[in-house]
PDB file of C-alpha atoms in Angstrom:
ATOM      1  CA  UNK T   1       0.000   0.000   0.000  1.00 32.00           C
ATOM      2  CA  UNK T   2       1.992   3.249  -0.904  1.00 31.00           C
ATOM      3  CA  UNK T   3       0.864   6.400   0.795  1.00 32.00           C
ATOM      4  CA  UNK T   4      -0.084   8.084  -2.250  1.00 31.00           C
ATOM      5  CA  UNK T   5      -2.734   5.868  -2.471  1.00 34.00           C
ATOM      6  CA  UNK T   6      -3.916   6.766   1.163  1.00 41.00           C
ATOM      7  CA  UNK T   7      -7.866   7.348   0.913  1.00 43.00           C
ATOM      8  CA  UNK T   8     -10.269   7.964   3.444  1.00 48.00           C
ATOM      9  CA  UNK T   9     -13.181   6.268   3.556  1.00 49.00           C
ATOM     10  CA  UNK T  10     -15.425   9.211   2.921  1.00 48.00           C
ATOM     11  CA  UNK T  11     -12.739  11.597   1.595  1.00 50.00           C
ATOM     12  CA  UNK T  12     -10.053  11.354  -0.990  1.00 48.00           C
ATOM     13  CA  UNK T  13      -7.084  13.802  -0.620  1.00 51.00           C
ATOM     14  CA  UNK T  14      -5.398  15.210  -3.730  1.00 50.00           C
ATOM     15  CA  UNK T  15      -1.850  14.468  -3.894  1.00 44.00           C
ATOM     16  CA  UNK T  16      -1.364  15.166  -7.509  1.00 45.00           C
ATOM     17  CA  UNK T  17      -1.150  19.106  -6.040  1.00 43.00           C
ATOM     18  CA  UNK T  18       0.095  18.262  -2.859  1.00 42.00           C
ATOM     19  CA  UNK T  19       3.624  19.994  -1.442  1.00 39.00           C
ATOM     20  CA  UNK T  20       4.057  17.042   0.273  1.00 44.00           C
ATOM     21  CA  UNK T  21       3.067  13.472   0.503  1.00 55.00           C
ATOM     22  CA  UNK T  22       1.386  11.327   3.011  1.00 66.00           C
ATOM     23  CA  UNK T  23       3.456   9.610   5.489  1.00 84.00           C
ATOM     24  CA  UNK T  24       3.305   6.964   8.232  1.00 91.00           C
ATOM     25  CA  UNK T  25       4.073   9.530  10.802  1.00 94.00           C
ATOM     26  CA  UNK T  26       0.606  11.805  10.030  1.00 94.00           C
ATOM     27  CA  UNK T  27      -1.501   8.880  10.189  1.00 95.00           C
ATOM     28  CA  UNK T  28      -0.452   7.540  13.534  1.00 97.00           C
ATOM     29  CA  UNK T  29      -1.047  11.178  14.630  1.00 97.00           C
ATOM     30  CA  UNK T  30      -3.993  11.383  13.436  1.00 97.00           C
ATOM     31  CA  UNK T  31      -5.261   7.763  14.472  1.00 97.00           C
ATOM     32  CA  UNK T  32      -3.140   7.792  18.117  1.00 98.00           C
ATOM     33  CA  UNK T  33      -4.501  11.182  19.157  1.00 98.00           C
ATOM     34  CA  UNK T  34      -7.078  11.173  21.625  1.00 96.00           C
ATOM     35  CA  UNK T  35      -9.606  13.586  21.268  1.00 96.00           C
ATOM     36  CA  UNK T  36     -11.732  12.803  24.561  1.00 94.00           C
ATOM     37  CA  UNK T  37     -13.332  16.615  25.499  1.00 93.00           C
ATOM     38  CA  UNK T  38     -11.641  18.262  22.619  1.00 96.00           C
ATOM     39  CA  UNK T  39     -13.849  20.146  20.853  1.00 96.00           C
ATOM     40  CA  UNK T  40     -11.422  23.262  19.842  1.00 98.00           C
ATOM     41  CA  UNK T  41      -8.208  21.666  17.851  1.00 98.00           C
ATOM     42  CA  UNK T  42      -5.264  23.192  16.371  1.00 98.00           C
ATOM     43  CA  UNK T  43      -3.067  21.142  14.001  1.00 98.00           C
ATOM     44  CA  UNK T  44       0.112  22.983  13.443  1.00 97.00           C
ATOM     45  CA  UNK T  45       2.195  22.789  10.082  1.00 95.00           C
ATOM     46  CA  UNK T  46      -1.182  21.055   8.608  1.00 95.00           C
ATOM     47  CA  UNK T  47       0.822  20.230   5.164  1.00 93.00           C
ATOM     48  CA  UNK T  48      -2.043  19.059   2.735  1.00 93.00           C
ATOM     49  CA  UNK T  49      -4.424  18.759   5.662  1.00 95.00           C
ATOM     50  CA  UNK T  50      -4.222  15.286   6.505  1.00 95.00           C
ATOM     51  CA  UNK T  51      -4.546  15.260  10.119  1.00 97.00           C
ATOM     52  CA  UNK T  52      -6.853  17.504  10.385  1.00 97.00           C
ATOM     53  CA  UNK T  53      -9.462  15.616   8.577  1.00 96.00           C
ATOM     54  CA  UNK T  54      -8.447  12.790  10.111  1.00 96.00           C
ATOM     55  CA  UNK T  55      -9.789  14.499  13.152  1.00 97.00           C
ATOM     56  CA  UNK T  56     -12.791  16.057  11.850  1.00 96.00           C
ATOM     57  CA  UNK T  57     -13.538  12.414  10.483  1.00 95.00           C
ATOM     58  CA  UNK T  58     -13.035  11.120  14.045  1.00 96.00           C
ATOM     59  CA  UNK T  59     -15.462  13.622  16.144  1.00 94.00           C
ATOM     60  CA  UNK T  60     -18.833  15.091  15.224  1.00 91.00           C
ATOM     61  CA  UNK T  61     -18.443  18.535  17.174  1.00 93.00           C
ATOM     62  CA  UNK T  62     -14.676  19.069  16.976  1.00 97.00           C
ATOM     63  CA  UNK T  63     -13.943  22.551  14.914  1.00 98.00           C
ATOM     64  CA  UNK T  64     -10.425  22.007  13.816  1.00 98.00           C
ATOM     65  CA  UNK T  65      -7.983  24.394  12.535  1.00 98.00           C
ATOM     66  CA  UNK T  66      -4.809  23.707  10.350  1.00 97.00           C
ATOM     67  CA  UNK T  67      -2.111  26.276  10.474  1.00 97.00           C
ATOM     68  CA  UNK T  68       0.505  26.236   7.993  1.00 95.00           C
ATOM     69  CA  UNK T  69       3.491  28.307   6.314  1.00 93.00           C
ATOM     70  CA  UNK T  70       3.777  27.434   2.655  1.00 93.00           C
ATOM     71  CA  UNK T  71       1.516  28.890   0.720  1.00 94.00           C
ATOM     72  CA  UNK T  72       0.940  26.227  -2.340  1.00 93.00           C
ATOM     73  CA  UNK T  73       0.140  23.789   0.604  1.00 93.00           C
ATOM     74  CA  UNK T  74      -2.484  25.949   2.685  1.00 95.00           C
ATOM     75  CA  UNK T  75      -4.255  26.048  -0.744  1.00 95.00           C
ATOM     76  CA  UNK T  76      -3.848  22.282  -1.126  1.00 94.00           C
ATOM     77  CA  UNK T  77      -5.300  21.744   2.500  1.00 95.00           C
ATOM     78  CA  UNK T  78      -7.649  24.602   2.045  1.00 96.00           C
ATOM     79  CA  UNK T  79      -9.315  22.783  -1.213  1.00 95.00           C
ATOM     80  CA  UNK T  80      -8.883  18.706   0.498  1.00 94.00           C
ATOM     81  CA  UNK T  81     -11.235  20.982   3.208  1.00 95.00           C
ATOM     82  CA  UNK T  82     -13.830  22.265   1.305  1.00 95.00           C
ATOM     83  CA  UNK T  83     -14.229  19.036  -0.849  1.00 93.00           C
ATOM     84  CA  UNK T  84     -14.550  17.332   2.373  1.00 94.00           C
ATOM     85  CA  UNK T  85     -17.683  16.289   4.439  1.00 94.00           C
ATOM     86  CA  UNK T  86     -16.091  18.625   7.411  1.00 95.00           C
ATOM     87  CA  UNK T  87     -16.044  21.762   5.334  1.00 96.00           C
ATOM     88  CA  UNK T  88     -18.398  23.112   8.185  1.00 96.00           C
ATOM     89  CA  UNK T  89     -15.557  22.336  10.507  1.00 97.00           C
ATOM     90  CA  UNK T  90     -12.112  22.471   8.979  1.00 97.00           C
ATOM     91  CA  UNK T  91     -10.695  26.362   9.042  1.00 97.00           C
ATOM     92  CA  UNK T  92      -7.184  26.294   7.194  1.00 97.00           C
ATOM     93  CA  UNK T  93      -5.103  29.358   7.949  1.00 97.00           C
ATOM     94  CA  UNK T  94      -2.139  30.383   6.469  1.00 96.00           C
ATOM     95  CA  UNK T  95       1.104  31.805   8.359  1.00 95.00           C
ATOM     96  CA  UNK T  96       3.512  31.098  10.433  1.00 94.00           C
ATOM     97  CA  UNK T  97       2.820  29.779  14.484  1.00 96.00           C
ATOM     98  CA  UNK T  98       5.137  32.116  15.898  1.00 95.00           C
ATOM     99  CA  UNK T  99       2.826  34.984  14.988  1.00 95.00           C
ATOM    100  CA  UNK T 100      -0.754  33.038  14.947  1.00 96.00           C
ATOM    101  CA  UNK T 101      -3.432  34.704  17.825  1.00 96.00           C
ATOM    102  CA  UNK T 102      -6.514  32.983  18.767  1.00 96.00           C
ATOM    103  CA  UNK T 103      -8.397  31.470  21.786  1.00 94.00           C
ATOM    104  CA  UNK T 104      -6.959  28.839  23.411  1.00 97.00           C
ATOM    105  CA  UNK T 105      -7.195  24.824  21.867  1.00 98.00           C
ATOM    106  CA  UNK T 106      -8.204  22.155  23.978  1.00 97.00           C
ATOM    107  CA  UNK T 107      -5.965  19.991  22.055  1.00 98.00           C
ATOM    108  CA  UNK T 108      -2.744  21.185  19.542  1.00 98.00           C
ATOM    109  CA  UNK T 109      -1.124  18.454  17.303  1.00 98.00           C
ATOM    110  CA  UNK T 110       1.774  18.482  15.293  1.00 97.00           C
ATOM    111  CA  UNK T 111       4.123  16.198  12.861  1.00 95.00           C
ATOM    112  CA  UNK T 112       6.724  18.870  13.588  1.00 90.00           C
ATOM    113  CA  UNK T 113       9.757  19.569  11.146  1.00 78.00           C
ATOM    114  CA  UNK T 114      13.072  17.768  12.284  1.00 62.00           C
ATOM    115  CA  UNK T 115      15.523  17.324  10.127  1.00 43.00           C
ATOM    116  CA  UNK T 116      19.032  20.135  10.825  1.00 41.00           C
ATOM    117  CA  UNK T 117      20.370  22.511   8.429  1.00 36.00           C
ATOM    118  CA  UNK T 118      23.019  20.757   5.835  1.00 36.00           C
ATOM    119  CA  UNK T 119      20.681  18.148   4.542  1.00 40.00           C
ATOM    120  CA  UNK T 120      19.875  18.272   0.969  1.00 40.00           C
ATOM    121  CA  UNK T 121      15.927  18.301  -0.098  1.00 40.00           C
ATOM    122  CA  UNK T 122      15.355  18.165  -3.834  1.00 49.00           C
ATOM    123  CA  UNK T 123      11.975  19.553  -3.469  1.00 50.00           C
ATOM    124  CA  UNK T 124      12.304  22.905  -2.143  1.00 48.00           C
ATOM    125  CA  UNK T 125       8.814  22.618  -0.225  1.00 47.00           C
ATOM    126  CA  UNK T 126       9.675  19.782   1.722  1.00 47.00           C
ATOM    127  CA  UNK T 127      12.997  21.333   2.519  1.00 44.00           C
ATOM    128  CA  UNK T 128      11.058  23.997   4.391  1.00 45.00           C
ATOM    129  CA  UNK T 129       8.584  21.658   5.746  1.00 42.00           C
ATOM    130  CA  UNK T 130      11.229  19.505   7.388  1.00 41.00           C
ATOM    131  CA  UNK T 131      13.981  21.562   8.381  1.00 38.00           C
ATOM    132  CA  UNK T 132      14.117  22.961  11.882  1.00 44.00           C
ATOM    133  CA  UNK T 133      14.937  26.168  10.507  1.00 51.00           C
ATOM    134  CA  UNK T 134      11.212  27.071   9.691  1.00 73.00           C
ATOM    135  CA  UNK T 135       9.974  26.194  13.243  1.00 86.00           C
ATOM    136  CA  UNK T 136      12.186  24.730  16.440  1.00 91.00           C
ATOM    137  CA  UNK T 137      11.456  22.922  18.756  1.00 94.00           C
ATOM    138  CA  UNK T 138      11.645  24.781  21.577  1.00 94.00           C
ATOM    139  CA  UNK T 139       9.168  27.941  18.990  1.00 95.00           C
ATOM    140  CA  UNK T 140       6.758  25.054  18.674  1.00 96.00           C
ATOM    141  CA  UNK T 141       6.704  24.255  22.835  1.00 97.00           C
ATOM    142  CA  UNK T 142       6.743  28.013  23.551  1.00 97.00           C
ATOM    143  CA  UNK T 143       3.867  28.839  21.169  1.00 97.00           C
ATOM    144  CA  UNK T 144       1.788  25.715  21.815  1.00 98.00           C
ATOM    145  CA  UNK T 145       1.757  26.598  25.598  1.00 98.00           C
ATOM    146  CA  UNK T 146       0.908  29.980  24.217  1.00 98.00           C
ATOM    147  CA  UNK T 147      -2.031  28.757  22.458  1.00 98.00           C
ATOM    148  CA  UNK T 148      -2.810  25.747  24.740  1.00 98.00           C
ATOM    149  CA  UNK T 149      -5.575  25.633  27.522  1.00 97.00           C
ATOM    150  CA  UNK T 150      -4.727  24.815  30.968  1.00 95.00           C
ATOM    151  CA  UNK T 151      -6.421  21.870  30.745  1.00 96.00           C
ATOM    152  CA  UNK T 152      -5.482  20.994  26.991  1.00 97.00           C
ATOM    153  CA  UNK T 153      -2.614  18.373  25.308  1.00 98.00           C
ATOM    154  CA  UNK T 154       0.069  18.892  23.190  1.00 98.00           C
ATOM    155  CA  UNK T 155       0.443  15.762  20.704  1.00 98.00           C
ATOM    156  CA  UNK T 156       3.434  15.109  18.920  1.00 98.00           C
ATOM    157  CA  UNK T 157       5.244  12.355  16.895  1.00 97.00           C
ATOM    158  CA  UNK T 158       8.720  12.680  16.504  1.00 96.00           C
ATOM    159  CA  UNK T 159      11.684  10.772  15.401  1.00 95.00           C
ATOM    160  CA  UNK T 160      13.771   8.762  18.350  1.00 94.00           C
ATOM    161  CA  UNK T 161      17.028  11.421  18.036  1.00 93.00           C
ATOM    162  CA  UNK T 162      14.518  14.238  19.077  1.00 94.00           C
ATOM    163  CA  UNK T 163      13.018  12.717  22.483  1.00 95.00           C
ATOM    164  CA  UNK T 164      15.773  14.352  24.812  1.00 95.00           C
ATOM    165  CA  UNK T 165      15.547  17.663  23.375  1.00 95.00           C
ATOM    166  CA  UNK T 166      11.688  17.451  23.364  1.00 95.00           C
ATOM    167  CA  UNK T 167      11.572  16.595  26.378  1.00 97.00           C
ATOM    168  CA  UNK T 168      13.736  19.462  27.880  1.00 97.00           C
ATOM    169  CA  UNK T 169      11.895  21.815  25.880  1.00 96.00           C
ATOM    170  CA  UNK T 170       8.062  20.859  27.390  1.00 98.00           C
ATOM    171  CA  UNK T 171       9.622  21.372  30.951  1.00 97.00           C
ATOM    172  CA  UNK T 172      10.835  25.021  30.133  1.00 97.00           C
ATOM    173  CA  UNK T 173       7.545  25.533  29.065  1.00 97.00           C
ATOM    174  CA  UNK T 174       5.592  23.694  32.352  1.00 97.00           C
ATOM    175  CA  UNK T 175       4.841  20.928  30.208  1.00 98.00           C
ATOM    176  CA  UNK T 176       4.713  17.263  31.528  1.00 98.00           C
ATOM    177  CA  UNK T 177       5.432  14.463  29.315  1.00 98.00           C
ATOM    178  CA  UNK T 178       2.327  12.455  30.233  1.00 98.00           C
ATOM    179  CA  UNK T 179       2.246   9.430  27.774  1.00 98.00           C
ATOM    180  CA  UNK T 180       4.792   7.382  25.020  1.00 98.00           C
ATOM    181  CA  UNK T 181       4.091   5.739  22.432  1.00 98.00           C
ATOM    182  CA  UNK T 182       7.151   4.073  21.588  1.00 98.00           C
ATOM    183  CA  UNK T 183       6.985   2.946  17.307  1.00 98.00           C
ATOM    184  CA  UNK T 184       8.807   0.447  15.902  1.00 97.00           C
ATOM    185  CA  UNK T 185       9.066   0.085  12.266  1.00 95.00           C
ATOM    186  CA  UNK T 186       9.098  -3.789  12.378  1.00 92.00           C
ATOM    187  CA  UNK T 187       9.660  -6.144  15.076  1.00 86.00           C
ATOM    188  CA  UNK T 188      12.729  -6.639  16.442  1.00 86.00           C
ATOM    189  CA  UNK T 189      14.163  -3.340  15.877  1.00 91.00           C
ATOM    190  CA  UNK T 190      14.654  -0.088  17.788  1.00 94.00           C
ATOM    191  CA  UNK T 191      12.114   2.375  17.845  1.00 96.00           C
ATOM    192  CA  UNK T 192      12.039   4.787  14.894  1.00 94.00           C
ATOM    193  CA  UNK T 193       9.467   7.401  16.424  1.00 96.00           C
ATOM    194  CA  UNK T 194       7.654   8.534  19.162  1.00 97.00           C
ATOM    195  CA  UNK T 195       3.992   9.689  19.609  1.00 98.00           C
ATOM    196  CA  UNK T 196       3.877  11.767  22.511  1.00 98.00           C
ATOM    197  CA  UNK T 197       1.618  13.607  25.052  1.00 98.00           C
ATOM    198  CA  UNK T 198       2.577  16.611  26.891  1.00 98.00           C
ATOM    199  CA  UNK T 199       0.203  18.630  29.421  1.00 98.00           C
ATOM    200  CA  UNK T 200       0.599  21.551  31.888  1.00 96.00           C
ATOM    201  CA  UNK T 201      -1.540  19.384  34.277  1.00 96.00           C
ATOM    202  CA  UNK T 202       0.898  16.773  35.880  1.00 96.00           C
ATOM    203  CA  UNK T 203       0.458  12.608  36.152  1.00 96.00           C
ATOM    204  CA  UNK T 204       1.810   9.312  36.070  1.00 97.00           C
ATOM    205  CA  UNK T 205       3.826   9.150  32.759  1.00 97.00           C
ATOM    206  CA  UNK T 206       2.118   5.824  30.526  1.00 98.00           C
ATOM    207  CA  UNK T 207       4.081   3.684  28.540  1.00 97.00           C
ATOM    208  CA  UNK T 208       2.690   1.683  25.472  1.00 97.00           C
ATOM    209  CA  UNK T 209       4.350   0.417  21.948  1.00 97.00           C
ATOM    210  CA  UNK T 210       2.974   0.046  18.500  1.00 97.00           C
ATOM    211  CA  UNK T 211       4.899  -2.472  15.901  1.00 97.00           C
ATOM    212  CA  UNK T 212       4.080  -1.323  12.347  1.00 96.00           C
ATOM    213  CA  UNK T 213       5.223  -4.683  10.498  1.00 95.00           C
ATOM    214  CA  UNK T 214       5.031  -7.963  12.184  1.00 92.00           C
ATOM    215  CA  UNK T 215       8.374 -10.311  11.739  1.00 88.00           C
ATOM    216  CA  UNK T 216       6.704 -11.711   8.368  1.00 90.00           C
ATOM    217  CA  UNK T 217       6.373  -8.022   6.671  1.00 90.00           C
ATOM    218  CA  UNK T 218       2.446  -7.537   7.108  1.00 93.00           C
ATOM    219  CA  UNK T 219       1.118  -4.802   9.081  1.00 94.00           C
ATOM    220  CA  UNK T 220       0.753  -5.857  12.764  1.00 96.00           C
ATOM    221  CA  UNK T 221      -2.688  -6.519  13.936  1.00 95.00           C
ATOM    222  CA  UNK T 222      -2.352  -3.305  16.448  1.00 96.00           C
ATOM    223  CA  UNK T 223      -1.708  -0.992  13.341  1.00 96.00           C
ATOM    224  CA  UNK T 224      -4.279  -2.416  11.929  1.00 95.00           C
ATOM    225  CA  UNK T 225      -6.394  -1.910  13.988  1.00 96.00           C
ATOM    226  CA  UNK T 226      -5.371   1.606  14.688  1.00 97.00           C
ATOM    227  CA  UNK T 227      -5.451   3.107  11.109  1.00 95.00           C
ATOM    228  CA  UNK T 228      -7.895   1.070   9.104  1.00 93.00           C
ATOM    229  CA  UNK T 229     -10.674   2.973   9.586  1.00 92.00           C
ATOM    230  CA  UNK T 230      -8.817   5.965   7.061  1.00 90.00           C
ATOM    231  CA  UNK T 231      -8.294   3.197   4.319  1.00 84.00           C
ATOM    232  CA  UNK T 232     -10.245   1.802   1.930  1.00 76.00           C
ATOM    233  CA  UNK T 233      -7.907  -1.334   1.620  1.00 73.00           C
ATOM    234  CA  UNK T 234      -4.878  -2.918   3.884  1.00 69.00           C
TER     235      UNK T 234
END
């Protein structure tokens, strides 16, 4: 199954237009992200719009709004938005976080960029959308706790290499790790990614895994199970 054939089961996205394509780590964030109360969602760097209509698919009061730089792909999400079923309650906006104002989000989400400065990107769009440079990590935990309720969640999934530095950048903010999702590729191997849970309210940190590909190459039961309902085959 490649991810340009990713469909939802009421919604198709566009890729043909898209700045970037759909990955593995947007649909665990969109799948993995619990949504209990939220009813006011932010999805920062929203790309073609993905996980925001993920999460307007999901709930049947949650207003959701994607925030994102590039310009080609706030039109892209824009348009995936309005052909949607959730035009009533997708609001794409286009700019950058560190200078975004509105009422505070009972839950934020983000596939945050990652990679450093010095690696090559053929596609200048992606460059922007995954270097650091456009958006840090410690601007996205600043602004998030900016935007966040008191009550709310930060959601994140990140690569393995960022945890630490994740990590020390929620507690400068007051932010409490509170759950980790550790995600392993296949099994046997080290954890590629993290999906991960950060409130200004503290408690017991939980623990849980998710194994993408089983030791015979099929997708494990538990992804399965956790992303087939945005798929019209697996």
């Amino acid at each position: 199954m490649s991810s340009r054939g990713f469909t939802f089961k009421q919604f198709h996205v566009n890729h043909d237009r898209c700045a970037m394509k759909v990955g593995t780590d947007g649909i665990l964030l969109g799948a993995w992200a619990d949504m209990c109360g939220a009813r006011c969602i932010l999805d920062i760097g929203t790309g073609s719009g993905l996980i925001a209509l993920m999460l307007a698919q999901r709930s049947h009061k949650a207003h959701i709004t994607g925030l994102e730089l590039d310009i080609a792909a706030a039109e892209q999400a824009l348009s995936n938005a309005q052909a949607s079923p959730w035009a009533n309650r997708v609001n794409i906006v286009q700019g950058a976080l560190q200078h975004y104002v509105a009422s505070a989000f009972d839950l934020i989400v983000s596939n945050p960029p990652y990679f450093v400065h010095g690696q090559a990107f053929k596609d200048a769009a992606r460059g922007q959308a995954r270097h650091t440079g456009s958006l840090s990590l410690a601007e996205l935990f600043a602004n998030s706790r900016r935007l966040l309720s008191d009550t709310g969640s930060l959601m994140l999934v990140l690569p393995s290499q960022a945890l630490s530095d994740a990590q020390a950048q929620a507690a400068e903010q007051g932010l409490h790790l509170i759950e980790k999702c550790a995600v392993f590729t296949k099994a046997g191997k080290a954890a590629g990614r993290f999906l991960l849970r950060f409130s200004a309210v503290d408690r017991p940190l939980t623990h849980d895994q998710l194994v993408i590909h089983d030791s015979s190459g099929e997708y494990s039961e538990s992804y399965v199970s956790l992303v087939s309902a945005f798929y019209l085959k697996m």
